[in-house]
Tab-separated table of C-alpha atoms in Angstrom:
chain	number	residue	atom	x	y	z
A	590	UNK	CA	18.340	23.577	15.497
A	591	UNK	CA	17.717	22.244	11.775
A	592	UNK	CA	13.727	22.573	12.065
A	593	UNK	CA	14.165	25.993	14.127
A	594	UNK	CA	16.335	27.039	11.321
A	595	UNK	CA	13.891	26.170	8.585
A	596	UNK	CA	11.047	27.603	10.267
A	597	UNK	CA	12.977	31.033	10.932
A	598	UNK	CA	13.650	31.282	7.366
A	599	UNK	CA	9.915	30.972	6.730
A	600	UNK	CA	8.853	32.994	9.598
A	601	UNK	CA	10.994	36.041	8.136
A	602	UNK	CA	9.087	36.298	4.948
A	603	UNK	CA	10.688	33.638	2.709
A	604	UNK	CA	7.139	32.082	2.219
A	605	UNK	CA	3.831	34.111	1.681
A	606	UNK	CA	1.729	33.970	4.929
A	607	UNK	CA	-1.044	32.108	3.236
A	608	UNK	CA	1.243	29.248	2.552
A	609	UNK	CA	3.391	29.170	5.651
A	610	UNK	CA	1.061	26.803	7.521
A	611	UNK	CA	1.498	24.157	4.875
A	612	UNK	CA	5.147	24.462	4.824
A	613	UNK	CA	5.315	24.412	8.747
A	614	UNK	CA	3.200	21.101	8.540
A	615	UNK	CA	5.412	19.549	5.974
A	616	UNK	CA	8.746	20.197	8.081
A	617	UNK	CA	7.313	19.035	11.153
A	618	UNK	CA	5.808	15.924	9.772
A	619	UNK	CA	8.720	14.991	7.679
A	620	UNK	CA	11.035	15.692	10.669
A	621	UNK	CA	8.952	13.118	12.750
A	622	UNK	CA	8.493	10.564	9.883
A	623	UNK	CA	11.980	10.467	8.740
A	624	UNK	CA	13.283	10.330	12.451
A	625	UNK	CA	11.292	7.365	13.086
A	626	UNK	CA	11.576	5.418	10.057
A	627	UNK	CA	15.077	5.496	9.139
A	628	UNK	CA	16.677	4.751	12.457
A	629	UNK	CA	14.485	1.977	13.203
A	630	UNK	CA	14.918	0.484	9.698
A	631	UNK	CA	18.826	0.808	10.460
A	632	UNK	CA	18.469	-0.806	13.929
A	633	UNK	CA	16.595	-3.697	12.193
A	634	UNK	CA	19.160	-4.197	9.591
A	635	UNK	CA	22.122	-4.337	12.178
A	636	UNK	CA	20.261	-6.599	14.357
A	637	UNK	CA	19.894	-4.424	17.301
A	638	UNK	CA	16.063	-4.557	17.254
A	639	UNK	CA	16.221	-8.435	17.125
A	640	UNK	CA	18.634	-8.312	20.250
A	641	UNK	CA	16.277	-6.106	22.177
A	642	UNK	CA	13.205	-8.441	21.700
A	643	UNK	CA	15.529	-11.558	22.389
A	644	UNK	CA	16.342	-10.016	25.805
A	645	UNK	CA	12.691	-10.226	26.827
A	646	UNK	CA	10.861	-7.267	25.439
A	647	UNK	CA	7.689	-8.046	23.427
A	648	UNK	CA	7.958	-6.874	19.767
A	649	UNK	CA	4.521	-4.864	20.033
A	650	UNK	CA	5.828	-3.184	23.260
A	651	UNK	CA	9.199	-2.433	21.762
A	652	UNK	CA	7.628	-0.728	18.835
A	653	UNK	CA	5.064	1.296	20.848
A	654	UNK	CA	7.673	2.166	23.476
A	655	UNK	CA	10.083	3.480	20.809
A	656	UNK	CA	7.244	5.231	19.098
A	657	UNK	CA	6.145	6.833	22.435
A	658	UNK	CA	9.686	8.082	23.095
A	659	UNK	CA	10.214	9.455	19.795
A	660	UNK	CA	6.970	11.517	19.814
A	661	UNK	CA	8.046	13.022	23.387
A	662	UNK	CA	11.569	13.811	22.076
A	663	UNK	CA	9.975	15.247	18.661
A	664	UNK	CA	7.628	17.354	20.362
A	665	UNK	CA	10.254	19.001	22.780
A	666	UNK	CA	12.655	19.405	19.641
A	667	UNK	CA	9.725	21.005	17.445
A	668	UNK	CA	7.888	23.141	20.051
A	669	UNK	CA	10.772	25.938	19.779
A	670	UNK	CA	10.149	26.155	16.046
A	671	UNK	CA	6.332	26.138	16.369
A	672	UNK	CA	6.481	28.996	18.995
A	673	UNK	CA	8.852	31.091	16.737
A	674	UNK	CA	6.273	30.679	14.061
A	675	UNK	CA	3.529	31.802	16.291
A	676	UNK	CA	5.561	34.697	17.744
A	677	UNK	CA	6.703	35.959	14.402
A	678	UNK	CA	2.891	36.846	13.645
A	679	UNK	CA	1.861	37.677	17.129
A	680	UNK	CA	-0.199	34.433	17.799
A	681	UNK	CA	-2.050	34.383	21.031
A	682	UNK	CA	-0.935	32.194	23.894
A	683	UNK	CA	-4.123	30.127	23.745
A	684	UNK	CA	-3.782	29.657	20.028
A	685	UNK	CA	-0.194	28.423	20.467
A	686	UNK	CA	-1.144	26.067	23.287
A	687	UNK	CA	-3.677	24.488	21.029
A	688	UNK	CA	-1.180	24.136	18.052
A	689	UNK	CA	1.311	22.488	20.562
A	690	UNK	CA	-1.168	19.938	21.591
A	691	UNK	CA	-1.901	19.275	17.674
A	692	UNK	CA	1.953	19.007	17.215
A	693	UNK	CA	2.045	16.351	19.863
A	694	UNK	CA	-0.647	14.339	18.423
A	695	UNK	CA	0.637	14.459	14.956
A	696	UNK	CA	4.165	13.466	15.608
A	697	UNK	CA	2.782	10.517	17.534
A	698	UNK	CA	0.979	9.665	14.367
A	699	UNK	CA	4.038	10.367	12.130
A	700	UNK	CA	6.042	8.160	14.284
A	701	UNK	CA	3.727	5.182	14.116
A	702	UNK	CA	3.639	5.552	10.177
A	703	UNK	CA	7.090	5.660	10.330
A	704	UNK	CA	7.252	2.269	11.879
A	705	UNK	CA	4.959	0.920	9.225
A	706	UNK	CA	7.155	2.386	6.371
A	707	UNK	CA	10.305	0.788	7.997
A	708	UNK	CA	8.935	-2.607	8.069
A	709	UNK	CA	7.368	-2.413	4.494
A	710	UNK	CA	10.649	-1.525	2.980
A	711	UNK	CA	13.803	-3.575	2.231
A	712	UNK	CA	16.629	-1.264	2.741
A	713	UNK	CA	17.279	2.407	3.962
A	714	UNK	CA	17.033	3.715	0.567
A	715	UNK	CA	13.400	2.392	-0.005
A	716	UNK	CA	12.707	3.597	3.576
A	717	UNK	CA	13.676	7.246	2.595
A	718	UNK	CA	11.850	7.019	-0.695
A	719	UNK	CA	8.617	5.625	0.876
A	720	UNK	CA	8.867	8.378	3.591
A	721	UNK	CA	9.354	11.188	1.004
A	722	UNK	CA	6.249	9.819	-0.935
A	723	UNK	CA	4.121	9.419	2.081
A	724	UNK	CA	4.440	12.883	3.783
A	725	UNK	CA	3.442	14.952	0.703
A	726	UNK	CA	0.480	12.513	0.325
A	727	UNK	CA	-0.777	12.783	3.623
A	728	UNK	CA	-0.246	16.523	3.424
A	729	UNK	CA	-2.346	16.615	0.368
A	730	UNK	CA	-5.057	14.683	2.226
A	731	UNK	CA	-5.096	17.531	4.973
A	732	UNK	CA	-5.598	20.159	2.362
A	733	UNK	CA	-2.059	21.786	2.449
A	734	UNK	CA	-1.641	22.120	-1.472
A	735	UNK	CA	-5.148	22.702	-2.370
A	736	UNK	CA	-8.122	23.711	-0.460
A	737	UNK	CA	-11.077	21.308	-1.201
A	738	UNK	CA	-14.761	22.420	-2.069
A	739	UNK	CA	-17.071	22.099	0.844
A	740	UNK	CA	-19.117	18.863	0.477
A	741	UNK	CA	-16.577	17.174	-2.172
A	742	UNK	CA	-14.974	13.846	-1.449
A	743	UNK	CA	-11.510	15.828	-0.973
A	744	UNK	CA	-13.165	17.587	1.913
A	745	UNK	CA	-14.301	14.357	3.399
A	746	UNK	CA	-10.687	12.780	3.190
A	747	UNK	CA	-9.361	16.143	4.619
A	748	UNK	CA	-11.694	15.900	7.713
A	749	UNK	CA	-10.417	12.478	8.422
A	750	UNK	CA	-6.910	12.881	7.679
A	751	UNK	CA	-4.101	12.241	10.268
A	752	UNK	CA	-2.662	15.776	9.849
A	753	UNK	CA	-5.897	17.788	9.881
A	754	UNK	CA	-5.565	18.950	13.495
A	755	UNK	CA	-2.113	20.268	13.136
A	756	UNK	CA	-3.009	21.962	9.746
A	757	UNK	CA	-6.081	23.506	11.297
A	758	UNK	CA	-3.803	24.845	14.209
A	759	UNK	CA	-1.408	26.014	12.054
A	760	UNK	CA	-3.782	28.042	9.690
A	761	UNK	CA	-5.007	29.594	13.132
A	762	UNK	CA	-1.747	30.514	14.103
A	763	UNK	CA	-0.554	32.271	10.850
A	764	UNK	CA	-3.843	33.393	9.354
A	765	UNK	CA	-6.577	33.598	12.038
A	766	UNK	CA	-9.575	31.487	12.962
A	767	UNK	CA	-9.977	28.439	10.667
A	768	UNK	CA	-12.555	26.010	10.132
A	769	UNK	CA	-11.917	22.255	10.868
A	770	UNK	CA	-11.047	19.879	13.606
A	771	UNK	CA	-9.072	16.946	14.988
A	772	UNK	CA	-11.641	14.177	14.892
A	773	UNK	CA	-9.501	12.358	12.038
A	774	UNK	CA	-6.479	13.019	13.881
A	775	UNK	CA	-7.617	11.516	17.127
A	776	UNK	CA	-9.011	8.395	15.196
A	777	UNK	CA	-5.653	7.893	13.653
A	778	UNK	CA	-3.980	8.420	17.023
A	779	UNK	CA	-5.887	5.509	18.629
A	780	UNK	CA	-6.278	3.205	15.715
A	781	UNK	CA	-2.600	3.196	14.591
A	782	UNK	CA	-1.300	1.935	17.995
A	783	UNK	CA	-3.872	-0.663	18.111
A	784	UNK	CA	-2.741	-1.971	14.744
A	785	UNK	CA	0.888	-1.847	15.677
A	786	UNK	CA	0.070	-3.751	18.724
A	787	UNK	CA	-1.886	-6.420	16.863
A	788	UNK	CA	0.902	-6.670	14.124
A	789	UNK	CA	3.890	-6.057	16.175
A	790	UNK	CA	5.605	-9.369	15.535
A	791	UNK	CA	5.046	-9.198	11.964
A	792	UNK	CA	6.107	-5.672	11.718
A	793	UNK	CA	9.279	-6.599	13.933
A	794	UNK	CA	10.190	-9.351	11.929
A	795	UNK	CA	10.111	-7.529	8.553
A	796	UNK	CA	12.532	-5.006	10.049
A	797	UNK	CA	15.620	-7.330	9.544
A	798	UNK	CA	14.522	-8.210	6.019
A	799	UNK	CA	16.762	-6.940	3.213
A	800	UNK	CA	15.932	-8.257	-0.277
A	801	UNK	CA	18.718	-8.436	-2.967
A	802	UNK	CA	17.545	-6.685	-6.095
A	803	UNK	CA	15.676	-3.876	-4.085
A	804	UNK	CA	16.651	-0.312	-3.722
A	805	UNK	CA	19.653	-1.045	-1.208
A	806	UNK	CA	20.887	1.486	1.080
A	807	UNK	CA	24.443	2.198	2.183
């Protein structure tokens, strides 16, 4: 209900139509990334992640299974909000179907990024801070806050950004046909799980690390 309520506020006119796609993207990606990073960090610090691996699950398998399950749940929870955003502006069924696929790919990527953030941080507070910084940075790469000039290096980064597919799909939902593609998102969706599989043991081992002197959570 939280993302649905936030989207309802935007869809009923709280944000100008030209900026709505960017707001939706930030809501969806923040929901997924925070939802992946903070619970994983908490389970790592409590020892739950360690107990699962000691029970016989390989670290890489555990992290990828967790990311996959999280992506399915996030897609199911966010799809009603996405459909609301489309119905509010009379988007076509085909456009909404494309947006749902882009949403599924994006929450998969966001969940994997959340795993990396959880492993890189030293406390719940640091995890929240790193996630709060990462979401707008990746959104900026996707052209959410400023449309880059064609042929510029910003446009190059946008084409390869992990959220490019969802941003393009949301622009089409809210404002009509939009230029762009999902090549960058597909590359991230393939490269990130490979990286997590390769570095799974190291990422998993880092989940239980809590360094005194860092930004320690509750």
